[in-house]
mmCIF file of C-alpha atoms and ligand atoms in Angstrom:
data_model
loop_
_atom_site.group_PDB
_atom_site.id
_atom_site.type_symbol
_atom_site.label_atom_id
_atom_site.label_comp_id
_atom_site.label_asym_id
_atom_site.label_seq_id
_atom_site.Cartn_x
_atom_site.Cartn_y
_atom_site.Cartn_z
ATOM 1 C CA MET A 1 38.695 -106.517 56.468
ATOM 2 C CA LEU A 2 36.504 -105.988 53.455
ATOM 3 C CA ASN A 3 32.805 -106.185 54.184
ATOM 4 C CA ARG A 4 30.180 -107.422 51.746
ATOM 5 C CA ARG A 5 29.658 -103.942 50.387
ATOM 6 C CA ASP A 6 33.319 -103.545 49.526
ATOM 7 C CA LEU A 7 33.470 -107.059 48.120
ATOM 8 C CA LEU A 8 30.523 -106.502 45.839
ATOM 9 C CA GLN A 9 32.219 -103.427 44.539
ATOM 10 C CA THR A 10 35.650 -104.904 44.137
ATOM 11 C CA ALA A 11 34.446 -108.261 42.814
ATOM 12 C CA PHE A 12 34.206 -106.792 39.375
ATOM 13 C CA LEU A 13 37.565 -105.110 39.586
ATOM 14 C CA GLY A 14 39.329 -108.417 39.880
ATOM 15 C CA GLY A 15 39.367 -108.581 43.668
ATOM 16 C CA GLY A 16 36.343 -110.760 44.092
ATOM 17 C CA ALA A 17 37.422 -114.370 43.945
ATOM 18 C CA ALA A 18 35.726 -114.937 47.288
ATOM 19 C CA LEU A 19 32.430 -113.923 45.771
ATOM 20 C CA SER A 20 32.660 -115.947 42.595
ATOM 21 C CA SER A 21 29.308 -117.626 43.262
ATOM 22 C CA VAL A 22 27.605 -114.246 43.378
ATOM 23 C CA ALA A 23 29.507 -112.531 40.667
ATOM 24 C CA GLN A 24 29.523 -114.963 37.735
ATOM 25 C CA PRO A 25 28.985 -112.733 34.707
ATOM 26 C CA ASN A 26 26.174 -113.731 32.364
ATOM 27 C CA VAL A 27 28.453 -113.385 29.400
ATOM 28 C CA VAL A 28 27.022 -114.008 25.956
ATOM 29 C CA HIS A 29 29.584 -114.069 23.208
ATOM 30 C CA ALA A 30 28.624 -113.306 19.627
ATOM 31 C CA ALA A 31 31.507 -113.570 17.173
ATOM 32 C CA GLY A 32 33.904 -112.945 20.035
ATOM 33 C CA LYS A 33 32.050 -109.842 21.143
ATOM 34 C CA VAL A 34 30.630 -109.527 24.615
ATOM 35 C CA THR A 35 26.971 -108.693 24.184
ATOM 36 C CA SER A 36 25.558 -108.871 27.695
ATOM 37 C CA LEU A 37 24.971 -105.535 29.405
ATOM 38 C CA SER A 38 25.891 -107.081 32.733
ATOM 39 C CA ALA A 39 29.204 -108.305 31.336
ATOM 40 C CA LEU A 40 29.958 -104.926 29.783
ATOM 41 C CA ALA A 41 29.200 -103.241 33.106
ATOM 42 C CA LYS A 42 31.376 -105.684 35.017
ATOM 43 C CA GLN A 43 34.256 -104.984 32.650
ATOM 44 C CA ARG A 44 34.220 -101.406 33.901
ATOM 45 C CA GLY A 45 33.800 -102.459 37.536
ATOM 46 C CA ILE A 46 30.131 -101.631 37.943
ATOM 47 C CA LEU A 47 26.788 -103.452 37.941
ATOM 48 C CA PHE A 48 24.022 -103.317 35.359
ATOM 49 C CA GLY A 49 20.548 -104.548 36.177
ATOM 50 C CA THR A 50 16.829 -104.036 36.186
ATOM 51 C CA ALA A 51 13.675 -103.987 38.255
ATOM 52 C CA ILE A 52 11.771 -107.256 38.053
ATOM 53 C CA GLY A 53 8.309 -108.538 38.876
ATOM 54 C CA PRO A 54 6.103 -111.619 38.401
ATOM 55 C CA LEU A 55 6.907 -111.769 34.660
ATOM 56 C CA VAL A 56 10.265 -113.413 35.355
ATOM 57 C CA ALA A 57 8.285 -116.407 36.582
ATOM 58 C CA THR A 58 5.544 -116.452 33.949
ATOM 59 C CA ASN A 59 7.191 -115.372 30.711
ATOM 60 C CA GLU A 60 10.120 -117.491 29.587
ATOM 61 C CA ALA A 61 11.295 -115.090 26.881
ATOM 62 C CA TYR A 62 11.320 -112.246 29.393
ATOM 63 C CA ARG A 63 13.132 -114.353 31.972
ATOM 64 C CA LYS A 64 15.828 -115.087 29.363
ATOM 65 C CA ILE A 65 16.614 -111.457 28.599
ATOM 66 C CA VAL A 66 16.770 -110.636 32.305
ATOM 67 C CA VAL A 67 19.144 -113.546 32.906
ATOM 68 C CA ALA A 68 21.256 -112.473 29.935
ATOM 69 C CA ASP A 69 21.576 -108.794 30.827
ATOM 70 C CA ALA A 70 21.113 -108.274 34.554
ATOM 71 C CA GLY A 71 23.846 -108.593 37.162
ATOM 72 C CA ILE A 72 21.604 -107.035 39.786
ATOM 73 C CA VAL A 73 17.822 -106.997 40.178
ATOM 74 C CA VAL A 74 15.334 -105.181 42.382
ATOM 75 C CA PRO A 75 11.675 -106.016 42.977
ATOM 76 C CA GLU A 76 9.526 -103.324 41.376
ATOM 77 C CA TYR A 77 6.924 -103.399 44.159
ATOM 78 C CA GLU A 78 7.029 -106.664 46.100
ATOM 79 C CA MET A 79 9.114 -105.228 48.959
ATOM 80 C CA LYS A 80 7.045 -102.109 49.477
ATOM 81 C CA TRP A 81 5.300 -101.897 52.829
ATOM 82 C CA ARG A 82 1.745 -102.274 51.570
ATOM 83 C CA PHE A 83 2.659 -105.532 49.841
ATOM 84 C CA ILE A 84 4.574 -107.216 52.651
ATOM 85 C CA GLU A 85 2.388 -106.177 55.603
ATOM 86 C CA LYS A 86 -1.152 -105.932 54.238
ATOM 87 C CA THR A 87 -2.513 -106.750 57.693
ATOM 88 C CA GLN A 88 -0.759 -105.076 60.581
ATOM 89 C CA GLY A 89 1.586 -107.505 62.273
ATOM 90 C CA VAL A 90 1.301 -110.148 59.535
ATOM 91 C CA TYR A 91 4.234 -110.097 57.146
ATOM 92 C CA ASP A 92 4.093 -111.973 53.858
ATOM 93 C CA PHE A 93 7.509 -112.229 52.265
ATOM 94 C CA SER A 94 6.614 -114.967 49.787
ATOM 95 C CA ALA A 95 6.817 -112.824 46.631
ATOM 96 C CA VAL A 96 10.107 -111.266 47.726
ATOM 97 C CA ASP A 97 11.508 -114.699 48.494
ATOM 98 C CA ARG A 98 10.637 -115.858 44.978
ATOM 99 C CA ARG A 99 12.398 -112.886 43.389
ATOM 100 C CA LEU A 100 15.422 -113.362 45.637
ATOM 101 C CA ALA A 101 15.609 -117.069 44.767
ATOM 102 C CA PHE A 102 15.514 -116.124 41.075
ATOM 103 C CA ALA A 103 18.385 -113.677 41.603
ATOM 104 C CA GLN A 104 20.472 -116.127 43.591
ATOM 105 C CA GLN A 105 19.905 -118.988 41.138
ATOM 106 C CA ASN A 106 21.226 -116.732 38.396
ATOM 107 C CA GLY A 107 24.177 -115.246 40.281
ATOM 108 C CA MET A 108 22.642 -111.777 40.495
ATOM 109 C CA ALA A 109 22.972 -109.255 43.291
ATOM 110 C CA PHE A 110 19.667 -108.119 44.845
ATOM 111 C CA ARG A 111 18.524 -104.657 45.894
ATOM 112 C CA GLY A 112 15.978 -103.783 48.550
ATOM 113 C CA HIS A 113 13.352 -101.165 47.623
ATOM 114 C CA THR A 114 12.128 -99.403 49.758
ATOM 115 C CA LEU A 115 11.778 -98.982 53.527
ATOM 116 C CA VAL A 116 10.684 -95.434 54.347
ATOM 117 C CA TRP A 117 8.493 -93.725 51.748
ATOM 118 C CA HIS A 118 5.335 -91.655 51.813
ATOM 119 C CA GLU A 119 3.775 -93.892 49.154
ATOM 120 C CA ALA A 120 2.815 -97.580 49.153
ATOM 121 C CA LEU A 121 1.935 -97.447 52.841
ATOM 122 C CA PRO A 122 -0.489 -100.151 54.025
ATOM 123 C CA ASP A 123 -4.195 -99.306 54.340
ATOM 124 C CA TRP A 124 -4.002 -99.765 58.130
ATOM 125 C CA PHE A 125 -1.204 -97.204 58.440
ATOM 126 C CA SER A 126 -3.198 -94.007 58.897
ATOM 127 C CA GLY A 127 -5.481 -95.509 61.540
ATOM 128 C CA ALA A 128 -2.706 -97.138 63.526
ATOM 129 C CA VAL A 129 0.356 -94.902 63.420
ATOM 130 C CA THR A 130 0.449 -91.866 65.705
ATOM 131 C CA VAL A 131 2.914 -89.313 67.009
ATOM 132 C CA ASP A 132 3.392 -91.575 70.020
ATOM 133 C CA ASN A 133 4.310 -94.775 68.173
ATOM 134 C CA ALA A 134 5.603 -93.629 64.735
ATOM 135 C CA LYS A 135 9.279 -93.899 65.611
ATOM 136 C CA GLU A 136 8.813 -97.401 66.963
ATOM 137 C CA VAL A 137 6.644 -98.513 64.016
ATOM 138 C CA MET A 138 9.203 -97.229 61.494
ATOM 139 C CA ALA A 139 12.160 -98.738 63.337
ATOM 140 C CA SER A 140 10.549 -102.122 63.829
ATOM 141 C CA HIS A 141 9.508 -102.258 60.160
ATOM 142 C CA ILE A 142 13.122 -101.596 59.155
ATOM 143 C CA THR A 143 14.474 -104.099 61.648
ATOM 144 C CA ASN A 144 12.031 -106.809 60.554
ATOM 145 C CA VAL A 145 12.559 -106.432 56.828
ATOM 146 C CA VAL A 146 16.284 -105.669 56.720
ATOM 147 C CA GLY A 147 16.929 -108.281 59.403
ATOM 148 C CA ARG A 148 15.066 -110.969 57.474
ATOM 149 C CA TYR A 149 17.290 -110.506 54.423
ATOM 150 C CA LYS A 150 20.497 -109.765 56.306
ATOM 151 C CA GLY A 151 23.560 -110.752 54.308
ATOM 152 C CA GLN A 152 21.606 -111.128 51.063
ATOM 153 C CA ILE A 153 21.024 -107.551 49.969
ATOM 154 C CA HIS A 154 23.500 -105.555 47.892
ATOM 155 C CA SER A 155 21.904 -102.198 48.706
ATOM 156 C CA TRP A 156 18.818 -100.847 50.417
ATOM 157 C CA ASP A 157 16.825 -97.796 49.409
ATOM 158 C CA VAL A 158 16.340 -96.858 53.046
ATOM 159 C CA VAL A 159 14.592 -93.523 52.491
ATOM 160 C CA ASN A 160 12.852 -92.762 49.206
ATOM 161 C CA GLU A 161 11.941 -89.272 47.942
ATOM 162 C CA ALA A 162 12.362 -87.254 51.160
ATOM 163 C CA ILE A 163 13.279 -83.923 49.560
ATOM 164 C CA ASP A 164 10.656 -81.446 48.381
ATOM 165 C CA VAL A 165 11.751 -77.959 47.397
ATOM 166 C CA THR A 166 8.310 -76.893 46.192
ATOM 167 C CA PRO A 167 6.061 -74.760 48.414
ATOM 168 C CA SER A 168 4.479 -77.944 49.826
ATOM 169 C CA GLY A 169 7.795 -78.969 51.408
ATOM 170 C CA VAL A 170 8.809 -78.106 54.974
ATOM 171 C CA GLY A 171 12.228 -76.552 54.766
ATOM 172 C CA ASP A 172 13.869 -78.888 52.289
ATOM 173 C CA LEU A 173 11.872 -81.916 53.357
ATOM 174 C CA ARG A 174 8.730 -83.451 51.923
ATOM 175 C CA ASN A 175 5.747 -83.118 54.205
ATOM 176 C CA THR A 176 5.317 -86.856 54.769
ATOM 177 C CA PRO A 177 3.678 -88.723 57.659
ATOM 178 C CA TRP A 178 7.236 -89.479 58.831
ATOM 179 C CA LEU A 179 8.216 -85.839 59.008
ATOM 180 C CA GLN A 180 4.921 -84.916 60.653
ATOM 181 C CA MET A 181 5.043 -87.647 63.277
ATOM 182 C CA ILE A 182 8.766 -88.065 63.969
ATOM 183 C CA GLY A 183 10.334 -84.822 62.741
ATOM 184 C CA PRO A 184 13.425 -84.370 60.559
ATOM 185 C CA ASP A 185 15.398 -86.876 62.625
ATOM 186 C CA TYR A 186 13.465 -89.708 61.022
ATOM 187 C CA LEU A 187 16.119 -89.949 58.310
ATOM 188 C CA GLU A 188 18.968 -90.434 60.741
ATOM 189 C CA ILE A 189 16.965 -92.958 62.759
ATOM 190 C CA ALA A 190 16.080 -94.900 59.602
ATOM 191 C CA TYR A 191 19.695 -95.217 58.414
ATOM 192 C CA ARG A 192 21.038 -96.132 61.852
ATOM 193 C CA THR A 193 18.332 -98.763 62.290
ATOM 194 C CA ALA A 194 18.999 -100.272 58.851
ATOM 195 C CA ALA A 195 22.748 -100.407 59.503
ATOM 196 C CA ALA A 196 22.183 -102.171 62.815
ATOM 197 C CA ALA A 197 19.991 -104.774 61.099
ATOM 198 C CA ASP A 198 22.434 -105.469 58.221
ATOM 199 C CA PRO A 199 25.855 -103.878 58.700
ATOM 200 C CA GLY A 200 27.054 -105.144 55.292
ATOM 201 C CA ALA A 201 24.394 -103.625 53.057
ATOM 202 C CA MET A 202 25.006 -100.456 51.095
ATOM 203 C CA LEU A 203 22.490 -97.893 52.388
ATOM 204 C CA VAL A 204 21.102 -95.602 49.713
ATOM 205 C CA TYR A 205 19.148 -92.343 49.609
ATOM 206 C CA ASN A 206 16.954 -92.573 46.473
ATOM 207 C CA ASP A 207 15.128 -89.715 44.733
ATOM 208 C CA TYR A 208 13.887 -88.322 41.430
ATOM 209 C CA GLY A 209 14.285 -84.865 39.942
ATOM 210 C CA LEU A 210 18.066 -84.719 40.377
ATOM 211 C CA VAL A 211 18.987 -85.068 36.715
ATOM 212 C CA TYR A 212 17.512 -82.127 34.816
ATOM 213 C CA ALA A 213 19.036 -78.673 34.523
ATOM 214 C CA SER A 214 15.984 -76.694 35.586
ATOM 215 C CA SER A 215 15.725 -74.250 38.488
ATOM 216 C CA GLY A 216 13.727 -76.928 40.317
ATOM 217 C CA GLY A 217 16.552 -79.376 39.627
ATOM 218 C CA ASP A 218 19.151 -76.918 40.947
ATOM 219 C CA ALA A 219 17.152 -76.392 44.134
ATOM 220 C CA LYS A 220 16.595 -80.112 44.634
ATOM 221 C CA ARG A 221 20.266 -80.959 44.090
ATOM 222 C CA ALA A 222 21.312 -78.247 46.557
ATOM 223 C CA ALA A 223 18.777 -79.436 49.145
ATOM 224 C CA THR A 224 19.856 -83.050 48.677
ATOM 225 C CA LEU A 225 23.504 -82.126 49.176
ATOM 226 C CA ARG A 226 22.618 -80.191 52.343
ATOM 227 C CA MET A 227 20.776 -83.199 53.712
ATOM 228 C CA LEU A 228 23.589 -85.601 52.800
ATOM 229 C CA GLU A 229 26.246 -83.303 54.289
ATOM 230 C CA ARG A 230 24.296 -83.169 57.521
ATOM 231 C CA LEU A 231 23.908 -86.951 57.699
ATOM 232 C CA VAL A 232 27.546 -87.616 56.822
ATOM 233 C CA SER A 233 28.833 -85.010 59.310
ATOM 234 C CA ARG A 234 26.828 -86.730 62.044
ATOM 235 C CA GLY A 235 28.383 -90.088 61.194
ATOM 236 C CA VAL A 236 25.111 -91.556 59.924
ATOM 237 C CA PRO A 237 25.667 -94.784 57.939
ATOM 238 C CA ILE A 238 24.673 -93.728 54.421
ATOM 239 C CA HIS A 239 26.688 -94.946 51.465
ATOM 240 C CA ALA A 240 25.151 -93.932 48.150
ATOM 241 C CA VAL A 241 22.718 -91.701 46.332
ATOM 242 C CA GLY A 242 20.249 -93.302 43.966
ATOM 243 C CA LEU A 243 19.382 -91.151 40.982
ATOM 244 C CA GLN A 244 16.054 -92.643 39.955
ATOM 245 C CA GLY A 245 16.545 -91.452 36.383
ATOM 246 C CA HIS A 246 12.976 -91.369 35.120
ATOM 247 C CA ILE A 247 13.703 -89.177 32.122
ATOM 248 C CA GLU A 248 11.949 -88.152 28.967
ATOM 249 C CA ALA A 249 12.529 -88.255 25.204
ATOM 250 C CA PRO A 250 13.404 -86.078 23.436
ATOM 251 C CA ILE A 251 15.658 -85.174 26.343
ATOM 252 C CA ARG A 252 15.401 -81.477 27.184
ATOM 253 C CA ASN A 253 16.807 -79.309 29.934
ATOM 254 C CA PHE A 254 19.771 -81.602 30.305
ATOM 255 C CA ASP A 255 23.261 -80.258 30.943
ATOM 256 C CA PRO A 256 25.787 -83.055 31.544
ATOM 257 C CA ASN A 257 28.118 -80.634 33.296
ATOM 258 C CA ILE A 258 25.494 -79.870 35.928
ATOM 259 C CA LEU A 259 24.712 -83.523 36.585
ATOM 260 C CA TYR A 260 28.412 -84.379 36.595
ATOM 261 C CA ARG A 261 29.154 -81.636 39.135
ATOM 262 C CA PHE A 262 26.357 -82.885 41.400
ATOM 263 C CA CYS A 263 27.664 -86.462 41.201
ATOM 264 C CA MET A 264 31.181 -85.280 42.030
ATOM 265 C CA ASP A 265 29.841 -83.285 45.000
ATOM 266 C CA VAL A 266 28.097 -86.427 46.230
ATOM 267 C CA ALA A 267 31.299 -88.416 45.696
ATOM 268 C CA ALA A 268 33.288 -85.819 47.648
ATOM 269 C CA LEU A 269 31.155 -86.744 50.659
ATOM 270 C CA GLY A 270 32.448 -90.289 50.320
ATOM 271 C CA LEU A 271 29.241 -91.609 48.746
ATOM 272 C CA LYS A 272 28.669 -93.762 45.673
ATOM 273 C CA ILE A 273 26.223 -93.011 42.863
ATOM 274 C CA MET A 274 23.701 -95.469 41.516
ATOM 275 C CA VAL A 275 21.229 -94.946 38.697
ATOM 276 C CA THR A 276 18.376 -96.871 40.248
ATOM 277 C CA GLU A 277 15.222 -96.595 38.123
ATOM 278 C CA LEU A 278 16.244 -95.604 34.629
ATOM 279 C CA ASP A 279 13.581 -95.433 31.950
ATOM 280 C CA VAL A 280 12.796 -92.978 29.170
ATOM 281 C CA SER A 281 9.219 -91.839 28.760
ATOM 282 C CA ASP A 282 8.186 -91.494 25.115
ATOM 283 C CA GLN A 283 4.877 -89.890 26.037
ATOM 284 C CA TYR A 284 5.603 -86.807 23.935
ATOM 285 C CA ALA A 285 7.966 -88.354 21.372
ATOM 286 C CA PRO A 286 6.919 -88.625 17.691
ATOM 287 C CA ALA A 287 4.621 -91.544 16.841
ATOM 288 C CA ASP A 288 6.887 -92.973 14.111
ATOM 289 C CA ILE A 289 8.554 -95.972 15.693
ATOM 290 C CA ALA A 290 11.998 -95.550 14.156
ATOM 291 C CA VAL A 291 12.098 -91.879 15.148
ATOM 292 C CA ARG A 292 10.702 -92.623 18.584
ATOM 293 C CA ASP A 293 13.157 -95.417 19.296
ATOM 294 C CA ALA A 294 16.004 -93.159 18.171
ATOM 295 C CA VAL A 295 15.095 -90.289 20.522
ATOM 296 C CA VAL A 296 14.630 -92.730 23.396
ATOM 297 C CA ALA A 297 18.079 -94.194 22.655
ATOM 298 C CA ASP A 298 19.563 -90.688 22.570
ATOM 299 C CA ALA A 299 18.180 -89.972 26.028
ATOM 300 C CA TYR A 300 19.752 -93.165 27.437
ATOM 301 C CA LYS A 301 23.027 -92.181 25.809
ATOM 302 C CA ALA A 302 22.942 -88.639 27.210
ATOM 303 C CA ILE A 303 22.416 -89.602 30.815
ATOM 304 C CA LEU A 304 24.702 -92.639 30.782
ATOM 305 C CA SER A 305 27.636 -91.002 29.084
ATOM 306 C CA CYS A 306 27.513 -88.404 31.838
ATOM 307 C CA VAL A 307 26.985 -90.655 34.858
ATOM 308 C CA LEU A 308 29.459 -93.287 33.650
ATOM 309 C CA SER A 309 32.172 -90.636 33.531
ATOM 310 C CA VAL A 310 31.847 -90.301 37.320
ATOM 311 C CA PRO A 311 34.278 -92.677 39.049
ATOM 312 C CA ALA A 312 31.907 -93.076 42.030
ATOM 313 C CA THR A 313 29.153 -94.584 39.887
ATOM 314 C CA ALA A 314 28.619 -98.159 41.094
ATOM 315 C CA ALA A 315 25.533 -99.350 39.209
ATOM 316 C CA VAL A 316 23.022 -98.631 36.471
ATOM 317 C CA ILE A 317 19.600 -100.185 36.939
ATOM 318 C CA THR A 318 16.661 -99.769 34.589
ATOM 319 C CA TRP A 319 13.025 -99.808 35.721
ATOM 320 C CA GLY A 320 12.160 -102.819 33.609
ATOM 321 C CA LEU A 321 13.855 -104.266 30.552
ATOM 322 C CA SER A 322 11.179 -104.899 27.930
ATOM 323 C CA ASP A 323 8.279 -102.745 26.799
ATOM 324 C CA ILE A 324 6.059 -105.725 27.582
ATOM 325 C CA HIS A 325 5.825 -104.348 31.112
ATOM 326 C CA THR A 326 6.460 -100.796 32.258
ATOM 327 C CA TRP A 327 4.802 -98.594 34.867
ATOM 328 C CA LEU A 328 4.889 -95.816 32.221
ATOM 329 C CA SER A 329 2.033 -97.530 30.311
ATOM 330 C CA THR A 330 -0.317 -96.198 32.954
ATOM 331 C CA SER A 331 1.629 -93.339 34.552
ATOM 332 C CA ARG A 332 2.796 -91.693 31.271
ATOM 333 C CA PRO A 333 0.490 -92.947 28.484
ATOM 334 C CA ARG A 334 0.498 -91.349 25.030
ATOM 335 C CA SER A 335 -2.432 -89.244 23.903
ATOM 336 C CA ASP A 336 -2.499 -91.071 20.525
ATOM 337 C CA GLY A 337 -3.143 -94.346 22.346
ATOM 338 C CA LEU A 338 -0.032 -96.044 20.922
ATOM 339 C CA PRO A 339 1.770 -98.380 23.336
ATOM 340 C CA VAL A 340 4.748 -96.727 25.037
ATOM 341 C CA ARG A 341 8.302 -97.886 24.163
ATOM 342 C CA PRO A 342 10.523 -96.691 27.015
ATOM 343 C CA LEU A 343 12.802 -99.682 27.652
ATOM 344 C CA LEU A 344 15.632 -101.610 25.996
ATOM 345 C CA TYR A 345 13.700 -104.452 24.357
ATOM 346 C CA THR A 346 10.441 -104.492 22.406
ATOM 347 C CA ASP A 347 7.436 -106.297 23.842
ATOM 348 C CA THR A 348 8.578 -109.355 21.842
ATOM 349 C CA MET A 349 12.083 -109.210 23.337
ATOM 350 C CA GLN A 350 13.869 -107.744 20.332
ATOM 351 C CA LYS A 351 16.780 -105.464 21.173
ATOM 352 C CA LYS A 352 15.977 -101.823 20.442
ATOM 353 C CA PRO A 353 18.313 -98.929 19.602
ATOM 354 C CA ALA A 354 18.130 -98.103 23.325
ATOM 355 C CA TRP A 355 19.837 -101.422 24.108
ATOM 356 C CA ASP A 356 22.650 -100.551 21.676
ATOM 357 C CA ALA A 357 22.954 -97.094 23.196
ATOM 358 C CA VAL A 358 23.316 -98.553 26.700
ATOM 359 C CA ALA A 359 25.799 -101.184 25.461
ATOM 360 C CA ARG A 360 27.860 -98.496 23.728
ATOM 361 C CA ALA A 361 27.806 -96.220 26.779
ATOM 362 C CA LEU A 362 28.938 -99.111 28.993
ATOM 363 C CA SER A 363 31.712 -100.032 26.530
ATOM 364 C CA THR A 364 33.003 -96.517 26.010
ATOM 365 C CA SER A 365 35.822 -95.447 28.236
ATOM 366 C CA SER A 366 34.964 -92.302 30.126
ATOM 367 C CA THR A 367 35.905 -88.929 28.811
ATOM 368 C CA LYS A 368 37.337 -86.647 31.437
ATOM 369 C CA ARG A 369 35.115 -83.730 32.346
ATOM 370 C CA SER A 370 36.138 -80.547 34.014
ATOM 371 C CA ARG A 371 34.135 -79.557 37.068
HETATM 372 C C1 XIL B 1 6.288 -97.704 40.814
HETATM 373 C C2 XIL B 1 6.082 -99.104 40.253
HETATM 374 O O1 XIL B 1 6.754 -99.214 39.036
HETATM 375 C C3 XIL B 1 4.618 -99.385 40.071
HETATM 376 O O2 XIL B 1 4.438 -100.744 39.693
HETATM 377 C C4 XIL B 1 3.897 -99.097 41.379
HETATM 378 O O3 XIL B 1 2.569 -99.276 41.209
HETATM 379 C C5 XIL B 1 4.155 -97.668 41.819
HETATM 380 O O4 XIL B 1 5.513 -97.494 41.972
HETATM 381 N N1 XIL B 1 9.663 -94.120 42.132
HETATM 382 C C6 XIL B 1 9.899 -95.244 42.889
HETATM 383 C C7 XIL B 1 9.305 -96.524 42.483
HETATM 384 O O5 XIL B 1 10.712 -95.203 43.821
HETATM 385 O O6 XIL B 1 8.999 -97.358 43.565
HETATM 386 C C8 XIL B 1 8.060 -96.325 41.647
HETATM 387 O O7 XIL B 1 7.635 -97.587 41.162
HETATM 388 C C9 XIL B 1 8.332 -95.365 40.512
HETATM 389 C C10 XIL B 1 8.744 -94.032 41.047
#
């Protein structure tokens, strides 16, 4: 029998009548042309979507572009530990519930982000979690959160950013509180616990730094594959790799053959690929807006034409949709003080060249690559 994970994947390949309430495409026709990114993605059997936040409730113009283009959404921060359990033992899911209601009202799939991470931990964490209780604290957090949304989540980023191949890593792993207090088995425990709490959700390993063709990128890809091989060989329920895809314009150090080979190696383990947090920093791009928007669009095109040629790619999700709100405003500001323009729409919801580049990449049939 197909489970929810399979259904969500096959729904867009014509096998999903049973899911019609979830999978209604937000098709917008202009002169007979499909112009919604979600609809274009669905035509090739994948999902397109974006991270969302409070703006979908407060800004009508923003809400409209999200409804038009997104077939899947993910809360940008509302599901992170420090936001849902500010006080130990007291969960507040109200913001997540609002985002989920928005998704369900608009026929969108919903992603969970993220359960086990070294960032966004609650303030009480360091005083309360010890070697003696860490395993139990992690497992009960996963059980509580995944269990609460059982049956409603397309995919969970169970572990986020666990690999660190720099000298601060331990072996291949990042030196996080989880590694220190539980040991390397924390990954396996996390995935098994998530699967027990929602057997139908796609369970994802999500990380950055897997896209670029640098020596650091090579080492991180190799370490990630080693970790995935180990988990898969032990029968751990893990189903996809999330390439965060925080990239930079002009795109440098990018070799599509290297990224393609990595994706195919992941696929050979039986895993799907998702681009989970795509945005293009224009921190160092020229100030001129036309030039800047063009190099940003080129970067979207470069990564998507590669990843979309991988048959195992199941979704492309951007980390925001309009320049009106992006974490890059503070994390990657420009030295000239100009507002950053990393996303697909301007801050007044006009489509940018990046939107056209994504639409074209989604519409283009894949070119075959050699491995
Ligand atoms: C970022 C959010 O965009 C910010 O709003 C928040 O303050 C910090 O986190 N990798 C991840 C995401 O997995 O959760 C991060 O999101 C961006 C990097």
